C-alpha positions in Angstrom: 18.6 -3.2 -29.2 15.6 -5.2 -28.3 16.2 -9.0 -26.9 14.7 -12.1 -29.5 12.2 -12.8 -27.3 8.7 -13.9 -29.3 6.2 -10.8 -28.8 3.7 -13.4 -28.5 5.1 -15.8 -26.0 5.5 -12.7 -24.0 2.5 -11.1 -23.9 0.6 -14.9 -23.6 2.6 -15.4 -20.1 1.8 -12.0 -19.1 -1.8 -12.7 -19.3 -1.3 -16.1 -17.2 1.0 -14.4 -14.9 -0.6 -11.5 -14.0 -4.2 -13.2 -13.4 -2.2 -15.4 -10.9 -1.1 -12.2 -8.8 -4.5 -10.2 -9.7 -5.7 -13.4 -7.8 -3.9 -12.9 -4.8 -4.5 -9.0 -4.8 -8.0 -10.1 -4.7 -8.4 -12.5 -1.8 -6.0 -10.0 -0.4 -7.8 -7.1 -0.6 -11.4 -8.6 0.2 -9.3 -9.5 3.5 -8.2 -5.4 4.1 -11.9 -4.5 3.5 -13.2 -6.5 5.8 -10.5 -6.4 8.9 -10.9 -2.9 8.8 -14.9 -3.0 8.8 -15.2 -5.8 11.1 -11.8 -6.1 13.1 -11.4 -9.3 14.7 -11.0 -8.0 18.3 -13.0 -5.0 17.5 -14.0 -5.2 21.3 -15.2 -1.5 21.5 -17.0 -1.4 18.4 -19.2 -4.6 19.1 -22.2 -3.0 19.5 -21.9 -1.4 16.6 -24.4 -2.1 13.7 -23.0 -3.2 10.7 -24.5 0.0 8.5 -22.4 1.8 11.2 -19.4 -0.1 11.1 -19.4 0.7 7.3 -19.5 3.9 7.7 -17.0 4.5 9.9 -14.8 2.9 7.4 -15.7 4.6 4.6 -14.4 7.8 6.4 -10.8 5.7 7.0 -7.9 6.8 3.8 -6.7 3.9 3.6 -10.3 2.2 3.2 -10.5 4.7 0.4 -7.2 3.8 -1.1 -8.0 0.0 -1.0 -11.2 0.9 -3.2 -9.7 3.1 -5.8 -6.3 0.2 -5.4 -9.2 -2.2 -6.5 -11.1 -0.2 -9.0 -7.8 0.4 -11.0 -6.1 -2.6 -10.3 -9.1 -4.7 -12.0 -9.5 -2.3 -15.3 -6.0 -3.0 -15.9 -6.2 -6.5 -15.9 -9.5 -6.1 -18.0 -7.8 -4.5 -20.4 -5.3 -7.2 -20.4 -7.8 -9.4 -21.1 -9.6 -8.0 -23.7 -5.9 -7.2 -25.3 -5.5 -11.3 -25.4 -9.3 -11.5 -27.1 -8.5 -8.9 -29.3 -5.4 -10.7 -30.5 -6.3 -13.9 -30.7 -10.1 -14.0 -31.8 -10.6 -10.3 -33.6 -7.6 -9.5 -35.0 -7.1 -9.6 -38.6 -3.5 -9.3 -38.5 -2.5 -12.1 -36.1 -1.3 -12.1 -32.9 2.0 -10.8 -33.2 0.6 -7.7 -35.5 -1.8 -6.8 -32.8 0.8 -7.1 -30.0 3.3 -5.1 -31.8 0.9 -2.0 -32.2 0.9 0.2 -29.3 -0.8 2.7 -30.8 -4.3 1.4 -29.7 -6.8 3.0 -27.1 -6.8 -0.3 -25.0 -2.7 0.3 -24.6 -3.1 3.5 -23.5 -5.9 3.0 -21.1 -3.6 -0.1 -20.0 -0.7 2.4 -19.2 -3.5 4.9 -17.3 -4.6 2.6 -14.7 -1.0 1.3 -13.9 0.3 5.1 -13.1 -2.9 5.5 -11.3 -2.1 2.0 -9.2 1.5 3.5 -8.6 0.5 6.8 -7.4 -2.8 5.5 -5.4 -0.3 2.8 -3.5 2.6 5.7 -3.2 -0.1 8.4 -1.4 -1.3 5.5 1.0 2.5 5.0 1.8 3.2 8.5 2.4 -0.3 8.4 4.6 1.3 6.0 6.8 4.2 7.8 7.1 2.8 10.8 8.1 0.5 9.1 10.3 3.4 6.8 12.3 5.7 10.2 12.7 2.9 11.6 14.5 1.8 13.7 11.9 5.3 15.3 11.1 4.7 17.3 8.2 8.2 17.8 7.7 9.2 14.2 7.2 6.9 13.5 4.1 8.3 16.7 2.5 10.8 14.8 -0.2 8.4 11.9 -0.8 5.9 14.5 -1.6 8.0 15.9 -4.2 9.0 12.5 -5.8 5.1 11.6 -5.6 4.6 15.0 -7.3 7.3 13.9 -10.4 5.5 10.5 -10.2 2.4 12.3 -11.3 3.7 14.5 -13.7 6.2 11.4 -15.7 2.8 9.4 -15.4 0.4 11.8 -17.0 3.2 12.8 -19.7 4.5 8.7 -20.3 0.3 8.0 -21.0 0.3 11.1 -23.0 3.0 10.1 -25.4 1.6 6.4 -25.2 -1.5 8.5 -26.3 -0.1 10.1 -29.4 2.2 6.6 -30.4 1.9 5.1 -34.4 1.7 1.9 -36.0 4.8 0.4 -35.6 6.5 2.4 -33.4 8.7 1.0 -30.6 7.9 1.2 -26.9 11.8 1.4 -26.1 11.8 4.9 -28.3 13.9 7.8 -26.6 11.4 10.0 -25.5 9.6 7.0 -23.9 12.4 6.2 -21.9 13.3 9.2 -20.5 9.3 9.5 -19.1 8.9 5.7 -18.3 12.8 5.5 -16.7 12.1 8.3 -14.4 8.6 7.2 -13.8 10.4 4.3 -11.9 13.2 6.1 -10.4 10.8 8.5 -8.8 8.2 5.7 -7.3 11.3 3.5 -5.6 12.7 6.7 -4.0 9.4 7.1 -2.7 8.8 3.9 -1.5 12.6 3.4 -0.2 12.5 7.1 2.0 9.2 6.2 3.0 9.3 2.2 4.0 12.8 3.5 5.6 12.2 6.0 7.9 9.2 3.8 8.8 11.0 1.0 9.8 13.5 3.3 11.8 10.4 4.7 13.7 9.4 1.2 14.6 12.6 0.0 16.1 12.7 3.3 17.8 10.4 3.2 19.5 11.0 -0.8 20.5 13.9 0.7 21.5 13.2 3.6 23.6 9.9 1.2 25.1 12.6 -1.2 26.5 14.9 1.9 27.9 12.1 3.3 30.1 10.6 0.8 31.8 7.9 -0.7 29.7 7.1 -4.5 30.4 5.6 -6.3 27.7 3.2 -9.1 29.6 1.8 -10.6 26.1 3.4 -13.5 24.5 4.3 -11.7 21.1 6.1 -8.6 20.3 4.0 -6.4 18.2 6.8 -3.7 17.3 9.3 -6.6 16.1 6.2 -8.2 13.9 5.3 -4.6 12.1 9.0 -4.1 11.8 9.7 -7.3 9.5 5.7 -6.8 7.7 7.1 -3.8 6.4 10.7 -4.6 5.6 9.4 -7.6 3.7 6.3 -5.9 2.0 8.8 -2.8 0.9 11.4 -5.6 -0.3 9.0 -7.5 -2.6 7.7 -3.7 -4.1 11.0 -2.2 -4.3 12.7 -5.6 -5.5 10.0 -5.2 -8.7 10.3 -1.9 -9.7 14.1 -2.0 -9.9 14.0 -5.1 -12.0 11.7 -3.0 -13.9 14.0 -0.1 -14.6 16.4 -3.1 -15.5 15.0 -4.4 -17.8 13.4 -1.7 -19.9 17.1 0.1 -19.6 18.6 -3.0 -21.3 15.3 -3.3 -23.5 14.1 -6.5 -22.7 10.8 -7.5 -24.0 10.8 -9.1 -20.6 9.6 -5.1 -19.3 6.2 -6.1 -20.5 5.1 -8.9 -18.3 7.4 -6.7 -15.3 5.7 -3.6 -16.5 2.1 -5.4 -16.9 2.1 -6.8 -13.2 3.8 -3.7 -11.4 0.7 -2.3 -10.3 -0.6 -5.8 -9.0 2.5 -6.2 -7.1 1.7 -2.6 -5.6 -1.6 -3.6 -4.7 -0.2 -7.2 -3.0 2.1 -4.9 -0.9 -0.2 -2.3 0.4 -3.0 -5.0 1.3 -0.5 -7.6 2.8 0.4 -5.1 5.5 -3.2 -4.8 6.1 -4.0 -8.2 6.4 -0.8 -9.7 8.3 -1.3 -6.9 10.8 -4.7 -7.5 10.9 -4.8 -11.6 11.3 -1.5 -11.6 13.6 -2.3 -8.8 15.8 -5.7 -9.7 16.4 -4.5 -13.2 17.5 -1.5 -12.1 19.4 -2.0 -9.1 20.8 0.1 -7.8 23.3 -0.3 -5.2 26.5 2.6 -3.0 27.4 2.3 -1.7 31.0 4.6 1.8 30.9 5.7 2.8 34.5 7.5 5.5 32.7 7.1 9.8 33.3 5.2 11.9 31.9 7.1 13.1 29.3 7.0 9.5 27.7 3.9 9.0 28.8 2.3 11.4 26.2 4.6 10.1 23.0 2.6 6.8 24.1 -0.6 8.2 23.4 0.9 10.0 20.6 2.4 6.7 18.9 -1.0 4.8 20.0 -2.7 7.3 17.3 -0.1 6.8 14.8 -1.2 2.5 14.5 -4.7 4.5 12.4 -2.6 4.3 9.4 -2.6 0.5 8.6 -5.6 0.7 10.1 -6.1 -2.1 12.1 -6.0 -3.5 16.2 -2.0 -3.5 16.4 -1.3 -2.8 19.3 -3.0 -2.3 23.2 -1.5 0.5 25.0 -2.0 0.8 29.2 -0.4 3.7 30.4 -1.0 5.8 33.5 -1.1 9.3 32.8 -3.4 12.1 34.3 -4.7 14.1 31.7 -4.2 14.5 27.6 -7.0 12.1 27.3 -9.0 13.6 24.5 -6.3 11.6 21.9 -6.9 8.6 23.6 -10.9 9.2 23.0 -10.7 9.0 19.1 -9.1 5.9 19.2 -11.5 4.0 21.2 -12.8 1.8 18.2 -9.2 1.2 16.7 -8.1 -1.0 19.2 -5.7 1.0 21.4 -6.5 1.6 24.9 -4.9 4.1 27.2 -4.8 4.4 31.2 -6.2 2.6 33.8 -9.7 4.2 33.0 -9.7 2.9 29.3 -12.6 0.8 29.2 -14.7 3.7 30.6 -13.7 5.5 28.1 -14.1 3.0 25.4 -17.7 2.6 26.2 -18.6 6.2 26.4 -17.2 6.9 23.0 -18.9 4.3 21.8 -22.1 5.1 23.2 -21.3 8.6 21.8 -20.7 6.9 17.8 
């Protein structure tokens, strides 16, 4: 049975609580827009216009998925504004009789842009993923299919939201069984993906240190995206089980956890962006690799993969003697490669 909390009390310090972290997302996510249209040591791109700089961006995913993050991210918490207006100023009812209806367009469209914050922040996930296993196609196959039953459980959970009465109760069977597995299916996702992304990371510290790489900078940029990722994956994962907690053991305490959950998807996806953006740029590190040619080219390859955050992470020297065309469409995203690299950096840019 439903806890004793007030309804009221509830939905009054979800209001306050989520414009605190819609806040954040926002600073944050100004922060993501502009490191990745004007990168602090965007040394190849300086000569760049700023039209053309925004361009460029505009073509990156996860530029994309910051705007659509934003876009649905705000019209949720509009909605829980308005909600609070339309409780406290326009309803005829009272507060508590407005709160307790969730049959109301407003509730629905509120439920709509969370699943569309979940899925937007799960496809960007997967991107990096894809993108850091050197575009593996086999390692993104599962969270592809849990993003797929994502999809689905949040098109039919907003349906029934769609089709809900007066009075009826948002802990109802057939809401649980879509809502439940709505949040089983996004922390799989997020748990896989954060996962094997982490392993990648300290695998390739690993294997750097094995074959003769010598890191001169005074930072170690593998060990700093490590621990961005564990702790940004932590604070998502750490929500969404507390929200399958407490809607199992129907707690009215669900709606302020179920209110900010896309929020805190939106804080994790642009803190990655923005620590890796600020600390790399500060920090950055060169890794001379004396190592053959075989390890040579899963440099390059790796260099490519630091696209998906998309920042400067990470300056790469190695001395190789061809398989240079990789190396060229990454001159303006801070990775550099061979002895030759600032040649090539400024005849792609010339070419841009």
């Amino acid at each position: 049975m439903p806890d004793s909390v007030p309804v009221v009390s509830v939905s009054l310090a979800n209001v306050a609580i989520e414009s605190v972290l819609y806040g954040i997302f926002f600073v944050l996510n100004v922060g993501s827009t502009m490191l990745i249209c004007f990168p602090l040591n965007g040394i190849t791109c300086a000569k760049e216009s700023i039209s053309r700089r925004v361009q460029m961006a505009v073509k990156k995913p996860m530029f994309l998925g910051i705007i659509a993050l934003f876009i649905s991210i705000t019209g949720h918490w509009i909605c829980t504004v308005l909600r609070l207006f339309g409780a406290v100023v326009f309803s005829e009812g009272g507060p508590l009789a407005y709160y307790e209806d969730l049959s109301q367009d407003l509730y629905t469209i509120k439920i709509g842009f969370i699943e569309a914050s979940l899925i937007i922040a799960d496809s960007m996930l997967i991107y990096r993923l894809w993108m850091i296993w050197s575009r593996n196609y086999c390692v993104i196959i599962i969270p592809i299919l849990t993003l797929i039953g994502l999809i689905v459980c949040g098109v039919g959970g907003t349906n029934v939201f769609a089709h809900y009465v007066p009075g009826q109760s948002v802990f109802s069977s057939v809401t649980q069984a879509w809502v439940i597995s709505d949040g089983i299916f996004t922390l799989l996702t997020n748990v896989y993906s954060s996962t094997l992304i982490g392993y990648r990371i300290w695998w390739t510290r690993r294997e750097s240190r094995y074959s003769g790489a010598v890191q001169v900078g005074s930072g170690n940029n593998l060990s700093s995206a490590l621990a961005i990722f564990v702790e940004s994956a932590l604070l998502y994962t750490t929500w969404t089980a507390v929200f399958i907690a407490t809607y199992a053991t129907e707690s009215r305490v669900e709606s302020v956890i179920a209110d900010c959950w896309a929020v805190v998807a939106g804080i994790s996806f642009c803190l990655i962006n923005v620590r890796i953006g600020l600390g790399w740029a500060r920090n950055p590190s060169v890794m001379v690799s004396t190592i053959a040619a075989r390890q040579q080219a899963y440099e390059v390859n790796m260099g490519e993969t630091w696209l998906a955050y998309p920042m400067q992470p990470l300056a790469i020297h190695v001395h190789q003697a061809e398989d240079t065309s990789q190396m060229d469409s990454l001159s303006c995203s801070g990775v550099g490669g061979g002895p030759d690299s600032g040649t090539q950096k400024n005849e792609s840019s010339g070419d841009a």
